[in-house]
Structure formats: structure tokens, C-alpha cells
Short mmCIF file of C-alpha atoms in Angstrom, two decimals:
data_model
loop_
_atom_site.label_atom_id
_atom_site.label_comp_id
_atom_site.label_asym_id
_atom_site.label_seq_id
_atom_site.Cartn_x
_atom_site.Cartn_y
_atom_site.Cartn_z
CA MET I 30 81.18 47.62 -20.56
CA PHE I 31 81.13 50.74 -22.76
CA TYR I 32 78.41 53.35 -22.19
CA TYR I 33 79.58 55.68 -24.95
CA VAL I 34 82.61 56.64 -27.02
CA ASP I 35 83.48 60.31 -27.43
CA GLY I 36 86.12 61.37 -29.93
CA THR I 37 86.86 62.35 -33.50
CA VAL I 38 85.21 60.72 -36.50
CA ALA I 39 88.14 59.04 -38.25
CA HIS I 40 86.30 57.04 -40.91
CA THR I 41 82.79 56.21 -42.09
CA ALA I 42 81.46 53.47 -44.36
CA PRO I 43 78.05 51.84 -44.85
CA TYR I 44 76.83 50.79 -41.39
CA LEU I 45 80.20 51.72 -39.84
CA ALA I 46 81.74 54.66 -38.01
CA VAL I 47 85.26 54.68 -36.57
CA ILE I 48 85.67 57.03 -33.61
CA ASP I 49 89.22 57.98 -32.59
CA CYS I 50 89.40 58.26 -28.80
CA GLY I 51 92.89 59.22 -27.62
CA GLY I 52 94.60 57.46 -30.50
CA VAL I 53 92.44 54.32 -30.37
CA GLY I 54 89.95 53.83 -33.19
CA TYR I 55 86.68 52.24 -32.06
CA ALA I 56 84.80 50.60 -34.93
CA CYS I 57 81.11 51.08 -34.24
CA ARG I 58 78.44 49.37 -36.32
CA THR I 59 75.69 51.90 -36.79
CA THR I 60 72.64 53.10 -38.74
CA ASN I 61 72.19 55.43 -41.68
CA ASN I 62 70.41 57.85 -39.34
CA THR I 63 73.48 58.10 -37.11
CA LEU I 64 75.88 58.24 -40.06
CA SER I 65 73.94 61.21 -41.47
CA ARG I 66 74.91 63.18 -38.33
CA LEU I 67 78.62 62.39 -38.52
CA LYS I 68 81.35 64.21 -40.43
CA LYS I 69 84.92 63.04 -40.78
CA GLY I 70 87.31 65.06 -38.65
CA GLU I 71 84.60 66.37 -36.34
CA ARG I 72 83.92 65.37 -32.75
CA ALA I 73 81.13 62.88 -32.06
CA LYS I 74 79.63 60.98 -29.14
CA LEU I 75 78.03 57.59 -29.76
CA PHE I 76 76.05 55.63 -27.17
CA THR I 77 77.17 52.04 -27.41
CA HIS I 78 76.11 48.43 -27.08
CA LEU I 79 78.72 45.65 -26.96
CA ASN I 80 77.57 42.43 -28.63
CA VAL I 81 79.59 39.38 -27.56
CA ARG I 82 79.47 36.13 -29.53
CA GLU I 83 81.63 33.03 -29.36
CA ASP I 84 83.60 34.10 -32.42
CA ALA I 85 83.48 37.90 -32.20
CA MET I 86 82.95 41.05 -30.13
CA GLU I 87 81.24 43.89 -31.97
CA LEU I 88 80.54 47.43 -30.80
CA TYR I 89 77.39 49.21 -31.94
CA GLY I 90 77.10 52.99 -31.64
CA PHE I 91 74.21 55.44 -31.93
CA ALA I 92 73.90 59.21 -31.99
CA THR I 93 71.07 59.22 -29.42
CA GLU I 94 70.13 57.18 -26.39
CA ASN I 95 66.66 56.76 -27.89
CA GLU I 96 68.10 55.02 -30.94
CA LEU I 97 70.22 52.79 -28.70
CA SER I 98 67.15 51.94 -26.64
CA CYS I 99 65.24 50.94 -29.78
CA PHE I 100 68.18 48.83 -30.99
CA GLN I 101 68.29 46.93 -27.69
CA LEU I 102 64.53 46.36 -27.80
CA LEU I 103 64.72 45.02 -31.34
CA ILE I 104 67.51 42.53 -30.65
CA SER I 105 65.53 41.23 -27.67
CA VAL I 106 63.00 39.86 -30.17
CA SER I 107 63.59 36.22 -31.10
CA GLY I 108 65.01 35.96 -34.60
CA VAL I 109 66.10 39.60 -34.79
CA GLY I 110 69.85 40.03 -34.74
CA PRO I 111 71.97 43.20 -34.67
CA LYS I 112 72.18 43.34 -38.49
CA ALA I 113 68.38 43.27 -38.85
CA ALA I 114 68.00 45.86 -36.08
CA LEU I 115 70.43 48.20 -37.85
CA SER I 116 68.51 47.74 -41.09
CA ILE I 117 65.21 48.67 -39.42
CA LEU I 118 66.69 51.71 -37.67
CA SER I 119 68.30 52.81 -40.94
CA SER I 120 64.89 53.05 -42.61
CA ALA I 121 62.93 54.32 -39.60
CA THR I 122 63.47 56.87 -36.85
CA PRO I 123 62.87 55.79 -33.24
CA GLU I 124 59.63 57.79 -33.36
CA SER I 125 58.28 56.11 -36.50
CA LEU I 126 59.37 52.70 -35.22
CA ALA I 127 57.43 53.22 -32.02
CA MET I 128 54.39 54.27 -34.02
CA SER I 129 54.66 51.15 -36.20
CA ILE I 130 54.85 48.82 -33.20
CA ILE I 131 51.95 50.38 -31.33
CA THR I 132 49.68 50.65 -34.37
CA GLY I 133 50.66 47.20 -35.71
CA ASP I 134 51.93 48.61 -39.01
CA GLU I 135 53.97 45.68 -40.32
CA LYS I 136 54.32 47.25 -43.77
CA ALA I 137 56.37 50.08 -42.31
CA LEU I 138 58.82 47.52 -40.88
CA THR I 139 59.14 45.49 -44.08
CA VAL I 140 60.47 48.58 -45.85
CA ALA I 141 63.80 47.76 -44.17
CA GLN I 142 66.17 45.62 -46.21
CA GLY I 143 66.02 41.94 -45.24
CA ILE I 144 62.91 42.28 -43.06
CA GLY I 145 60.06 40.04 -44.17
CA LYS I 146 56.44 39.93 -43.10
CA LYS I 147 56.96 37.18 -40.51
CA ILE I 148 59.79 39.01 -38.74
CA ALA I 149 57.78 42.26 -38.79
CA GLN I 150 54.79 40.50 -37.23
CA ARG I 151 57.02 38.94 -34.55
CA ILE I 152 58.55 42.33 -33.67
CA ILE I 153 55.12 43.88 -33.24
CA LEU I 154 53.78 40.92 -31.26
CA GLU I 155 56.72 40.60 -28.86
CA LEU I 156 57.35 44.29 -28.22
CA LYS I 157 53.68 45.12 -27.79
CA ASP I 158 53.46 42.21 -25.37
CA LYS I 159 56.48 43.38 -23.38
CA LEU I 160 55.02 46.84 -23.03
CA ALA I 161 51.63 45.45 -22.06
CA LYS I 162 53.15 43.46 -19.19
CA GLY I 163 53.51 46.50 -16.99
CA GLN I 164 56.57 48.33 -18.28
CA LEU I 165 54.31 51.34 -18.00
CA SER I 166 50.99 51.59 -16.23
CA ALA I 167 48.41 54.25 -16.90
CA GLY I 168 45.96 53.35 -14.18
CA GLY I 169 45.41 56.91 -13.05
CA GLU I 170 48.65 57.00 -11.06
CA SER I 171 51.18 59.80 -10.89
CA TYR I 172 54.26 59.41 -13.11
CA GLY I 173 57.68 59.76 -11.54
CA GLY I 174 56.39 61.64 -8.52
CA THR I 175 55.55 64.67 -10.67
CA GLY I 176 51.92 64.76 -9.62
CA VAL I 177 50.92 64.41 -13.26
CA THR I 178 48.10 61.92 -13.59
CA VAL I 179 47.52 59.99 -16.77
CA ILE I 180 43.86 59.24 -17.55
CA PRO I 181 43.09 55.53 -17.09
CA GLU I 182 42.05 55.09 -20.71
CA ASN I 183 43.35 52.53 -23.17
CA LYS I 184 44.63 55.06 -25.71
CA SER I 185 46.60 56.83 -22.99
CA SER I 186 48.18 53.55 -21.95
CA GLU I 187 49.13 52.65 -25.54
CA ALA I 188 50.52 56.12 -26.20
CA ALA I 189 52.62 55.90 -23.02
CA ALA I 190 53.90 52.50 -24.16
CA ALA I 191 54.90 53.90 -27.55
CA LEU I 192 56.85 56.72 -25.89
CA ALA I 193 58.53 54.20 -23.57
CA VAL I 194 59.90 52.43 -26.65
CA LEU I 195 61.83 55.62 -27.34
CA GLY I 196 63.46 55.59 -23.92
CA TYR I 197 61.57 58.51 -22.41
CA SER I 198 61.19 58.48 -18.63
CA GLN I 199 57.85 58.09 -16.89
CA ALA I 200 58.04 61.71 -15.72
CA GLU I 201 58.62 62.96 -19.29
CA ILE I 202 55.78 60.83 -20.62
CA GLY I 203 53.38 62.04 -17.94
CA LEU I 204 54.18 65.68 -18.69
CA ALA I 205 53.90 65.14 -22.45
CA LEU I 206 50.47 63.53 -22.17
CA LYS I 207 49.14 66.19 -19.80
CA GLY I 208 46.58 68.41 -21.50
CA ILE I 209 46.10 66.21 -24.57
CA ASP I 210 42.44 65.43 -25.27
CA VAL I 211 42.71 61.65 -25.57
CA ASP I 212 38.96 61.23 -26.06
CA ALA I 213 38.86 63.41 -29.16
CA LEU I 214 42.07 62.23 -30.83
CA SER I 215 43.24 59.00 -32.44
CA LEU I 216 46.15 57.07 -30.95
CA GLU I 217 48.46 58.29 -33.72
CA GLN I 218 47.47 61.91 -33.08
CA ILE I 219 48.04 61.54 -29.32
CA ILE I 220 51.54 60.13 -29.88
CA LYS I 221 52.40 62.81 -32.45
CA GLN I 222 51.26 65.62 -30.15
CA ALA I 223 53.21 64.19 -27.21
CA LEU I 224 56.36 63.86 -29.34
CA LYS I 225 56.01 67.45 -30.55
CA LYS I 226 55.79 68.66 -26.95
CA MET I 227 58.93 66.67 -26.03
CA VAL I 228 60.87 68.03 -28.99
CA LYS I 229 59.90 71.60 -28.12
CA GLY I 230 60.77 70.97 -24.47
#
């Protein structure tokens, strides 16, 4: 229903940002990471997700599409609601979250307030499983018609899956992985190098 709201920051509070768009204040539930980028009285654009329940409609807003993508992935996990997803994304960036899921680092997830070991394990299990079911394939095929071929090697596939968590396109992932020596590097190093290339790009 709403793709984004673009207006003036009228008010901020813990986990909340109110964006004034043409005289209408949209209350967006959000993360500490997004709040750190906002300043009252300045213009801001938040990418949104509308959560509809029987007793309420709540709007969630994020400074980047990557953060929104991670939020939507998290709430797709059974037992993880919007409040828990905000908590996780307030203690982790999309990049570090992706790294935690791919490497199975449940401790990094339990740093978030209200997130216990069982929920962390479920997030890792379900999101890894979703990615493994063909969201991205690294079987030596070209990504996005760019002519960039990803080596059919398990670490390449897992690195591509981690980058997909962040909302990057297949073309961007293919270009980022090009030239990285996957045989010589660990999975974490491959992901870090690819992210650095994307940031510089």
C-alpha cells in the first residue's frame, strides 16, 4: 500500500519516527539504525512496510531498502514478530545480520533485546533454508544477463545467498563476486570483500 514516505521529520522517540508529508504525520515504527540518520526538522525518506492485524494497522519505516528487506525476511520466520525484528535490526546492520545467518552465529542475534537462543536458532534455520531453496543459484550461470559467471563452488553460493539477504540484485552480486579468489578465502572474507566492492561502487 505504501512504498515509502518522503517528508519532514516531525518527531522521534525510541523505535518511532513521525514523518510529516503535506501536513499529515505518518508514525513509522523503526530501528535505532534508522533513527540515527534522522534529525528533527530535516527531510527524510523511509521505505515502508504496512503491518495489518485484526486490532491495528502499523507502519514500519526504514532508511534503506536493504534494511526493509531484512525486516521483511525476519518477520517471515515463525515466532518472529515486528517488535523482535526491530530489536534485531537495532543491534545489527543488514550486513552483520546477513553474516550471522550465513555463518550460523546465533550469539550475534541474541545480543538483541528479547531474542533468546531458540528464536535465534529458528531465524538461522529458516532463512538459511529459504535461501538454499533456489532464491539464488550459483551453478556456473550468468547473473542478470551481465555475462558474469559465478564459480559453481559452495562458498560462492553461500556468499551470494548472504548478499541476497541484503536485497542486492543478482547482477550486483555477480559483479561483486567477480575476481574474488573464493578458493583462498574463508566465507566471511568473501562476503566482506564483496560488500566492500558494493559500497565503493
